[in-house]
Tab-separated table of C-alpha atoms and ligand atoms in Angstrom:
chain	number	residue	atom	x	y	z
A	122	UNK	CA	141.415	127.555	50.813
A	123	UNK	CA	140.512	123.837	50.903
A	124	UNK	CA	143.593	123.149	52.976
A	125	UNK	CA	142.667	125.821	55.437
A	126	UNK	CA	139.232	124.162	55.940
A	127	UNK	CA	140.874	120.826	56.576
A	128	UNK	CA	143.150	122.374	59.162
A	129	UNK	CA	140.236	124.117	60.893
A	130	UNK	CA	138.126	120.935	60.933
A	131	UNK	CA	141.027	118.860	62.188
A	132	UNK	CA	141.827	121.266	65.003
A	133	UNK	CA	138.145	121.351	66.053
A	134	UNK	CA	137.956	117.604	66.369
A	135	UNK	CA	141.326	117.404	68.097
A	136	UNK	CA	140.218	119.970	70.638
A	137	UNK	CA	137.278	117.720	71.522
A	138	UNK	CA	134.506	119.612	69.813
A	139	UNK	CA	133.253	116.491	68.007
A	140	UNK	CA	129.880	115.503	69.518
A	141	UNK	CA	130.556	113.606	72.786
A	142	UNK	CA	128.613	110.432	73.577
A	143	UNK	CA	125.637	111.278	75.736
A	144	UNK	CA	123.479	108.904	77.787
A	145	UNK	CA	120.190	109.097	79.612
A	146	UNK	CA	120.593	108.283	83.276
A	147	UNK	CA	117.770	106.986	85.430
A	148	UNK	CA	118.610	107.804	89.023
A	149	UNK	CA	117.012	107.883	92.444
A	150	UNK	CA	115.879	111.462	93.142
A	151	UNK	CA	117.256	111.419	96.684
A	152	UNK	CA	120.677	110.363	95.451
A	153	UNK	CA	120.674	113.085	92.810
A	154	UNK	CA	119.635	115.675	95.366
A	155	UNK	CA	122.354	114.638	97.740
A	156	UNK	CA	125.291	114.556	95.275
A	157	UNK	CA	124.020	117.266	92.876
A	158	UNK	CA	125.577	120.275	94.651
A	159	UNK	CA	128.987	118.584	94.648
A	160	UNK	CA	129.152	117.860	90.922
A	161	UNK	CA	131.332	120.084	88.713
A	162	UNK	CA	128.347	120.663	86.385
A	163	UNK	CA	124.657	121.311	86.950
A	164	UNK	CA	122.075	118.658	86.067
A	165	UNK	CA	118.719	119.212	84.486
A	166	UNK	CA	115.971	116.697	85.170
A	167	UNK	CA	114.175	115.719	81.933
A	168	UNK	CA	111.530	113.411	83.382
A	169	UNK	CA	110.410	112.471	86.878
A	170	UNK	CA	108.343	109.542	88.066
A	171	UNK	CA	107.841	108.635	91.715
A	172	UNK	CA	111.254	108.388	93.326
A	173	UNK	CA	113.138	108.362	90.012
A	174	UNK	CA	114.484	111.047	87.675
A	175	UNK	CA	116.112	111.050	84.230
A	176	UNK	CA	119.060	113.319	83.389
A	177	UNK	CA	121.174	113.501	80.217
A	178	UNK	CA	124.936	113.219	80.796
A	179	UNK	CA	128.214	112.614	78.955
A	180	UNK	CA	130.404	109.636	79.822
A	181	UNK	CA	132.887	111.667	81.943
A	182	UNK	CA	129.937	113.248	83.760
A	183	UNK	CA	128.519	109.776	84.508
A	184	UNK	CA	131.871	108.760	85.898
A	185	UNK	CA	131.772	111.737	88.228
A	186	UNK	CA	128.300	110.679	89.443
A	187	UNK	CA	129.608	107.207	90.203
A	188	UNK	CA	132.618	108.591	92.120
A	189	UNK	CA	130.439	110.962	94.136
A	190	UNK	CA	127.999	108.180	95.069
A	191	UNK	CA	130.997	106.216	96.338
A	192	UNK	CA	132.731	109.005	98.214
A	193	UNK	CA	129.678	110.739	99.653
A	194	UNK	CA	127.150	107.945	100.126
A	195	UNK	CA	129.597	105.037	100.560
A	196	UNK	CA	127.724	102.791	98.209
A	197	UNK	CA	127.724	101.485	94.633
A	198	UNK	CA	125.273	101.943	91.781
A	199	UNK	CA	122.057	103.825	92.368
A	200	UNK	CA	121.675	104.745	88.713
A	201	UNK	CA	121.479	103.174	85.270
A	202	UNK	CA	122.693	104.471	81.891
A	203	UNK	CA	120.445	104.193	78.827
A	204	UNK	CA	121.069	104.943	75.154
A	205	UNK	CA	117.722	106.608	74.588
A	206	UNK	CA	115.227	108.655	76.543
A	207	UNK	CA	112.558	106.090	75.629
A	208	UNK	CA	114.531	103.282	77.247
A	209	UNK	CA	115.098	105.338	80.403
A	210	UNK	CA	111.399	106.220	80.544
A	211	UNK	CA	110.485	102.543	80.264
A	212	UNK	CA	112.705	101.702	83.212
A	213	UNK	CA	111.225	104.287	85.559
A	214	UNK	CA	107.631	103.814	84.487
A	215	UNK	CA	105.318	102.287	87.063
A	216	UNK	CA	104.765	99.306	84.838
A	217	UNK	CA	108.399	98.318	84.938
A	218	UNK	CA	109.358	95.907	87.657
A	219	UNK	CA	113.071	96.173	87.002
A	220	UNK	CA	113.467	99.650	88.413
A	221	UNK	CA	114.968	99.508	91.836
A	222	UNK	CA	117.793	101.352	93.461
A	223	UNK	CA	118.242	99.355	96.584
A	224	UNK	CA	121.215	100.051	98.792
A	225	UNK	CA	122.748	96.643	99.420
A	226	UNK	CA	125.714	97.985	101.399
A	227	UNK	CA	126.758	96.474	104.726
A	228	UNK	CA	127.411	99.339	107.101
A	229	UNK	CA	125.443	98.924	110.332
A	230	UNK	CA	127.920	96.823	112.354
A	231	UNK	CA	127.607	99.160	115.338
A	232	UNK	CA	123.877	98.417	115.645
A	233	UNK	CA	123.772	94.836	114.378
A	234	UNK	CA	126.571	93.220	116.404
A	235	UNK	CA	125.242	94.139	119.891
A	236	UNK	CA	121.785	92.872	118.920
A	237	UNK	CA	123.148	89.563	117.600
A	238	UNK	CA	124.644	88.876	121.007
A	239	UNK	CA	121.144	89.034	122.490
A	240	UNK	CA	119.595	86.368	120.237
A	241	UNK	CA	118.275	83.758	122.653
A	242	UNK	CA	118.185	80.066	121.782
A	243	UNK	CA	115.886	79.519	124.761
A	244	UNK	CA	113.293	82.058	123.575
A	245	UNK	CA	113.196	80.458	120.137
A	246	UNK	CA	112.976	76.945	121.587
A	247	UNK	CA	110.096	77.926	123.903
A	248	UNK	CA	108.110	79.406	121.006
A	249	UNK	CA	108.699	76.289	118.879
A	250	UNK	CA	107.395	74.160	121.767
A	251	UNK	CA	104.380	76.420	122.331
A	252	UNK	CA	103.344	76.326	118.669
A	253	UNK	CA	104.023	72.633	118.146
A	254	UNK	CA	101.933	71.783	121.208
A	255	UNK	CA	98.739	72.573	119.259
A	256	UNK	CA	97.380	69.314	117.905
A	257	UNK	CA	97.446	70.849	114.448
A	258	UNK	CA	97.691	74.322	112.918
A	259	UNK	CA	95.849	73.168	109.814
A	260	UNK	CA	94.203	76.130	108.078
A	261	UNK	CA	90.712	74.644	108.389
A	262	UNK	CA	90.965	73.460	111.994
A	263	UNK	CA	89.837	75.264	115.118
A	264	UNK	CA	93.320	74.962	116.640
A	265	UNK	CA	94.680	76.393	113.388
A	266	UNK	CA	92.821	79.608	114.126
A	267	UNK	CA	93.591	79.506	117.867
A	268	UNK	CA	97.319	79.125	117.197
A	269	UNK	CA	97.285	82.185	114.924
A	270	UNK	CA	95.461	84.126	117.672
A	271	UNK	CA	98.283	83.010	120.003
A	272	UNK	CA	100.911	84.400	117.584
A	273	UNK	CA	98.933	87.645	117.395
A	274	UNK	CA	98.702	87.921	121.191
A	275	UNK	CA	102.417	87.163	121.639
A	276	UNK	CA	103.347	89.913	119.179
A	277	UNK	CA	100.962	92.383	120.875
A	278	UNK	CA	102.565	91.603	124.238
A	279	UNK	CA	106.059	92.248	122.907
A	280	UNK	CA	105.121	95.577	121.304
A	281	UNK	CA	102.435	97.114	123.526
A	282	UNK	CA	104.711	99.898	124.813
A	283	UNK	CA	105.224	101.260	121.289
A	284	UNK	CA	102.721	103.651	119.678
A	285	UNK	CA	104.410	103.260	116.263
A	286	UNK	CA	103.668	99.518	116.193
A	287	UNK	CA	100.387	97.812	115.306
A	288	UNK	CA	99.436	94.149	115.111
A	289	UNK	CA	96.550	93.038	112.891
A	290	UNK	CA	94.729	89.833	112.082
A	291	UNK	CA	94.223	89.701	108.316
A	292	UNK	CA	91.002	87.893	107.429
A	293	UNK	CA	90.739	85.759	104.309
A	294	UNK	CA	87.423	85.306	102.521
A	295	UNK	CA	87.690	81.649	101.598
A	296	UNK	CA	88.879	80.024	104.842
A	297	UNK	CA	88.803	80.698	108.585
A	298	UNK	CA	92.486	80.900	109.544
A	299	UNK	CA	93.687	84.525	109.435
A	300	UNK	CA	97.226	85.783	108.806
A	301	UNK	CA	98.997	88.149	111.234
A	302	UNK	CA	100.889	91.330	110.351
A	303	UNK	CA	102.945	93.411	112.787
A	304	UNK	CA	103.925	96.814	111.387
A	305	UNK	CA	106.637	99.143	112.704
A	306	UNK	CA	106.133	102.447	110.887
A	307	UNK	CA	109.290	103.836	109.339
A	308	UNK	CA	110.261	107.309	110.495
A	309	UNK	CA	111.767	108.581	107.200
A	310	UNK	CA	110.840	106.375	104.222
A	311	UNK	CA	107.457	105.352	105.605
A	312	UNK	CA	106.024	104.137	102.293
A	313	UNK	CA	108.914	101.718	101.686
A	314	UNK	CA	108.367	98.297	103.253
A	315	UNK	CA	110.704	95.487	104.325
A	316	UNK	CA	108.993	92.175	105.079
A	317	UNK	CA	110.123	89.236	107.222
A	318	UNK	CA	107.638	86.353	107.194
A	319	UNK	CA	106.894	82.674	107.509
A	320	UNK	CA	103.850	80.448	107.449
A	321	UNK	CA	101.795	79.826	110.558
A	322	UNK	CA	99.930	76.702	109.447
A	323	UNK	CA	100.967	73.051	109.570
A	324	UNK	CA	99.808	69.893	107.828
A	325	UNK	CA	100.268	66.114	108.150
A	326	UNK	CA	99.761	63.319	105.665
A	327	UNK	CA	99.455	60.627	108.327
A	328	UNK	CA	96.573	61.722	110.557
A	329	UNK	CA	95.236	64.717	112.472
A	330	UNK	CA	98.324	65.525	114.510
A	331	UNK	CA	100.610	67.999	112.807
A	332	UNK	CA	103.084	69.508	115.307
A	333	UNK	CA	105.022	71.186	112.488
A	334	UNK	CA	107.930	72.083	114.782
A	335	UNK	CA	110.445	72.532	111.997
A	336	UNK	CA	107.782	73.241	109.321
A	337	UNK	CA	107.186	75.981	110.377
A	338	UNK	CA	106.965	76.719	114.102
A	339	UNK	CA	110.709	77.349	113.743
A	340	UNK	CA	110.290	80.160	111.211
A	341	UNK	CA	107.588	81.873	113.286
A	342	UNK	CA	109.736	81.461	116.423
A	343	UNK	CA	112.658	83.169	114.656
A	344	UNK	CA	110.387	85.993	113.433
A	345	UNK	CA	109.061	86.408	116.999
A	346	UNK	CA	112.603	86.572	118.393
A	347	UNK	CA	113.494	89.335	115.917
A	348	UNK	CA	110.409	91.284	117.036
A	349	UNK	CA	111.403	90.796	120.700
A	350	UNK	CA	114.921	92.120	120.061
A	351	UNK	CA	113.750	95.173	118.110
A	352	UNK	CA	111.310	96.006	120.897
A	353	UNK	CA	113.759	95.446	123.771
A	354	UNK	CA	116.300	97.672	121.999
A	355	UNK	CA	113.648	100.261	121.087
A	356	UNK	CA	114.707	100.183	117.414
A	357	UNK	CA	113.200	102.946	115.243
A	358	UNK	CA	113.560	102.080	111.534
A	359	UNK	CA	113.729	104.564	108.646
A	360	UNK	CA	111.752	102.221	106.389
A	361	UNK	CA	108.566	100.482	107.518
A	362	UNK	CA	109.018	96.888	108.697
A	363	UNK	CA	106.255	94.264	108.466
A	364	UNK	CA	106.447	90.883	110.163
A	365	UNK	CA	104.029	88.351	108.709
A	366	UNK	CA	102.652	84.977	109.809
A	367	UNK	CA	100.882	83.627	106.725
A	368	UNK	CA	97.802	81.414	106.808
A	369	UNK	CA	97.261	78.371	104.601
A	370	UNK	CA	100.720	78.010	103.033
A	371	UNK	CA	100.606	74.219	103.062
A	372	UNK	CA	97.687	74.112	100.670
A	373	UNK	CA	99.150	76.304	97.918
A	374	UNK	CA	100.641	79.467	99.503
A	375	UNK	CA	97.102	80.804	99.818
A	376	UNK	CA	97.527	83.421	102.561
A	377	UNK	CA	100.719	84.994	101.192
A	378	UNK	CA	99.323	84.943	97.649
A	379	UNK	CA	96.309	86.963	98.711
A	380	UNK	CA	98.442	89.467	100.643
A	381	UNK	CA	101.095	89.880	97.902
A	382	UNK	CA	98.369	90.344	95.271
A	383	UNK	CA	96.663	93.079	97.271
A	384	UNK	CA	100.020	94.849	97.853
A	385	UNK	CA	100.672	94.849	94.095
A	386	UNK	CA	97.180	96.120	93.404
A	387	UNK	CA	97.610	98.944	95.906
A	388	UNK	CA	101.075	99.669	94.434
A	389	UNK	CA	102.747	99.246	97.820
A	390	UNK	CA	106.505	99.736	97.675
A	391	UNK	CA	107.920	96.499	99.002
A	392	UNK	CA	111.697	96.951	98.856
A	393	UNK	CA	112.623	93.486	100.125
A	394	UNK	CA	111.084	90.255	101.393
A	395	UNK	CA	112.750	87.537	103.466
A	396	UNK	CA	111.062	84.185	104.067
A	397	UNK	CA	111.740	81.853	107.011
A	398	UNK	CA	110.344	78.351	106.554
A	399	UNK	CA	112.234	75.569	108.418
A	400	UNK	CA	115.240	76.691	110.476
A	401	UNK	CA	115.647	73.965	113.171
A	402	UNK	CA	117.152	70.942	111.480
A	403	UNK	CA	120.858	70.896	110.639
A	404	UNK	CA	120.776	68.127	108.070
A	405	UNK	CA	123.651	69.098	105.770
A	406	UNK	CA	127.133	68.490	107.129
A	407	UNK	CA	129.185	70.892	105.040
A	408	UNK	CA	127.073	74.052	105.158
A	409	UNK	CA	124.642	75.782	107.521
A	410	UNK	CA	122.557	78.055	105.304
A	411	UNK	CA	121.338	77.429	101.759
A	412	UNK	CA	119.942	80.358	99.782
A	413	UNK	CA	117.163	79.103	97.546
A	414	UNK	CA	118.082	80.372	94.087
A	415	UNK	CA	114.806	79.820	92.237
A	416	UNK	CA	111.756	82.090	92.610
A	417	UNK	CA	114.026	84.545	94.440
A	418	UNK	CA	115.922	87.746	93.591
A	419	UNK	CA	119.549	87.364	92.565
A	420	UNK	CA	120.777	90.767	93.770
A	421	UNK	CA	119.134	90.356	97.164
A	422	UNK	CA	120.497	86.794	97.460
A	423	UNK	CA	124.029	88.114	96.870
A	424	UNK	CA	123.392	90.650	99.631
A	425	UNK	CA	122.171	87.834	101.940
A	426	UNK	CA	125.465	86.029	101.287
A	427	UNK	CA	127.377	89.171	102.297
A	428	UNK	CA	125.302	89.416	105.490
A	429	UNK	CA	126.031	85.780	106.394
A	430	UNK	CA	129.783	86.335	105.905
A	431	UNK	CA	129.821	89.576	107.885
A	432	UNK	CA	127.480	88.689	110.743
A	433	UNK	CA	126.627	84.987	111.001
A	434	UNK	CA	130.037	83.674	109.937
A	435	UNK	CA	128.922	80.180	108.920
A	436	UNK	CA	129.471	78.264	105.662
A	437	UNK	CA	126.673	78.788	103.148
A	438	UNK	CA	125.713	77.902	99.601
A	439	UNK	CA	122.855	77.821	97.145
A	440	UNK	CA	120.153	75.206	96.568
A	441	UNK	CA	116.987	74.962	94.499
A	442	UNK	CA	113.420	73.929	95.335
A	443	UNK	CA	112.514	73.388	91.704
A	444	UNK	CA	109.062	74.928	92.234
A	445	UNK	CA	107.453	77.726	94.286
A	446	UNK	CA	107.904	75.810	97.524
A	447	UNK	CA	107.077	78.542	100.069
A	448	UNK	CA	105.654	82.044	100.498
A	449	UNK	CA	108.649	83.846	98.942
A	450	UNK	CA	107.234	82.640	95.595
A	451	UNK	CA	104.023	84.628	96.174
A	452	UNK	CA	106.068	87.839	96.456
A	453	UNK	CA	108.395	86.980	93.568
A	454	UNK	CA	105.480	86.331	91.266
A	455	UNK	CA	104.115	89.805	92.064
A	456	UNK	CA	107.472	91.305	91.040
A	457	UNK	CA	108.905	91.965	94.502
A	458	UNK	CA	112.500	90.995	95.445
A	459	UNK	CA	112.360	87.985	97.787
A	460	UNK	CA	114.923	85.634	99.358
A	461	UNK	CA	114.588	82.314	101.149
A	462	UNK	CA	117.475	81.087	103.334
A	463	UNK	CA	116.920	77.391	104.089
A	464	UNK	CA	118.205	74.969	106.762
A	465	UNK	CA	119.655	72.237	104.507
A	466	UNK	CA	120.292	71.552	100.861
A	467	UNK	CA	117.196	70.203	99.156
A	468	UNK	CA	118.549	66.597	99.068
A	469	UNK	CA	119.113	66.591	102.837
A	470	UNK	CA	115.784	68.069	103.890
A	471	UNK	CA	114.089	67.019	107.134
A	472	UNK	CA	112.367	63.673	106.423
A	473	UNK	CA	109.815	64.203	109.213
A	474	UNK	CA	107.991	67.249	107.855
A	475	UNK	CA	104.283	66.845	107.192
A	476	UNK	CA	104.132	63.979	109.708
A	477	UNK	CA	103.320	63.532	113.385
A	478	UNK	CA	107.075	63.254	113.938
A	479	UNK	CA	107.929	66.835	112.987
A	480	UNK	CA	108.923	67.675	116.557
A	481	UNK	CA	111.686	69.679	118.249
A	482	UNK	CA	113.125	66.375	119.455
A	483	UNK	CA	113.410	64.853	115.975
A	484	UNK	CA	114.978	68.060	114.642
A	485	UNK	CA	117.827	67.926	117.174
A	486	UNK	CA	116.222	68.889	120.491
A	487	UNK	CA	117.363	72.510	120.550
A	488	UNK	CA	117.154	75.749	118.543
A	489	UNK	CA	120.890	76.229	117.893
A	490	UNK	CA	120.448	76.040	114.118
A	491	UNK	CA	117.510	78.485	114.210
A	492	UNK	CA	119.740	81.008	116.033
A	493	UNK	CA	121.788	81.416	112.816
A	494	UNK	CA	118.671	82.260	110.781
A	495	UNK	CA	117.490	84.653	113.471
A	496	UNK	CA	120.859	86.441	113.389
A	497	UNK	CA	120.673	86.699	109.610
A	498	UNK	CA	117.159	88.152	109.938
A	499	UNK	CA	118.286	90.779	112.472
A	500	UNK	CA	121.138	91.796	110.164
A	501	UNK	CA	118.813	91.931	107.135
A	502	UNK	CA	116.220	94.058	108.919
A	503	UNK	CA	118.719	96.534	110.372
A	504	UNK	CA	120.711	96.920	107.132
A	505	UNK	CA	117.576	97.296	104.993
A	506	UNK	CA	115.901	99.868	107.217
A	507	UNK	CA	118.827	102.220	107.862
B	295	BES	N1	108.410	74.142	104.176
B	295	BES	C1	107.837	73.541	103.014
B	295	BES	C2	108.711	73.731	101.775
B	295	BES	C3	109.968	72.946	101.726
B	295	BES	C4	109.993	71.599	102.059
B	295	BES	C5	111.096	73.536	101.257
B	295	BES	C6	111.185	70.905	101.989
B	295	BES	C7	112.264	72.850	101.171
B	295	BES	C8	112.296	71.517	101.535
B	295	BES	C9	106.476	74.147	102.727
B	295	BES	O1	105.748	74.374	103.867
B	295	BES	C10	105.693	73.194	101.850
B	295	BES	O2	105.432	72.113	102.256
B	295	BES	N2	105.363	73.630	100.647
B	295	BES	C11	104.645	72.823	99.722
B	295	BES	C12	104.334	73.606	98.468
B	295	BES	C13	103.067	74.400	98.512
B	295	BES	C14	102.885	75.131	97.186
B	295	BES	C15	101.862	73.584	98.857
B	295	BES	C16	105.460	71.637	99.265
B	295	BES	O3	106.691	71.744	99.172
B	295	BES	O4	104.863	70.624	98.956
B	296	ZN	ZN1	105.300	72.099	104.581
């Protein structure tokens, strides 16, 4: 009798009836909806929160999910496996900042490449000259406010034929210079936002004149060129795009801090942020673009590297500021994924910034270097809003 039991038990476990390992999967609801019908089993959602769901699966079932995401959606990831329901709940809870299923695939060559060919060095150069011709864009000066009004008016002019675009001056309580935000409403994922920004203000240590051509008329000129190209090509994004010219960066990232804080408070879904601050000066011989690796998001930085290889085709590397050196840090500190591609390595940075000599002339006399950052921005915006 005892032997018979042993045989029965043994044959049960050999036939796979021993309890299989099960995991709790947090997954984007849209992904689940799209691959669900093609799975060989049916899934039951245990918990839902916002755009995320939790389902319980065995290891072979998880493998099938991964294969289907690859074969149907042509992408990687999109879900995470957890040992307990509690852990999975923690990840998808609103409090958690680690939950994000961002598609970092590179697939929009057909749209990106033709637009890259239209990036105009002359347009960028003209905007750098226009902005650096203000005596100063200091956040407390009259010309500081006038120059921001000029950015606002330029963006209105570029977008006035589009009813899905609005341009706003964002007022700040504690100083006069406003920020500017241009919004293109997304047609499918309207609540998800991609941000491209740079600071509008300038500063000088050696007197009242602060042309700030490289720091940061160049970044605003690149942002403006991206807006021009999206408008000329009548681009309609799935996600919402916001272009930002921040006030008062030079005195402690004040404008971007206020905006990022209010976005966090209002629980706005910022999926990605890209910062442009200094794009004119090619001061490092070996490489053209340096991704700032501190106060930025690692996964998005890796994606930026892929975009440079695919679309800009220039040598790039990483560098560090060592502190929150520009507006990307305002977004990072609010838990949003931000990246900051920079014109040189930190050691080689433009020696003329924050002086009367920060001019187009001293940064090389043309906007060839800025063209590379503008191309990267076009690629980032189109890939992130597909
Ligand atoms: N564009 C600079 C930051 C920068 C300078 C980055 C050189 C890399 C190399 C920015 O406008 C700036 O000057 N930031 C301030 C910090 C801020 C918190 C006041 C700075 O670096 O002093
Ligand atoms: Zn500066």
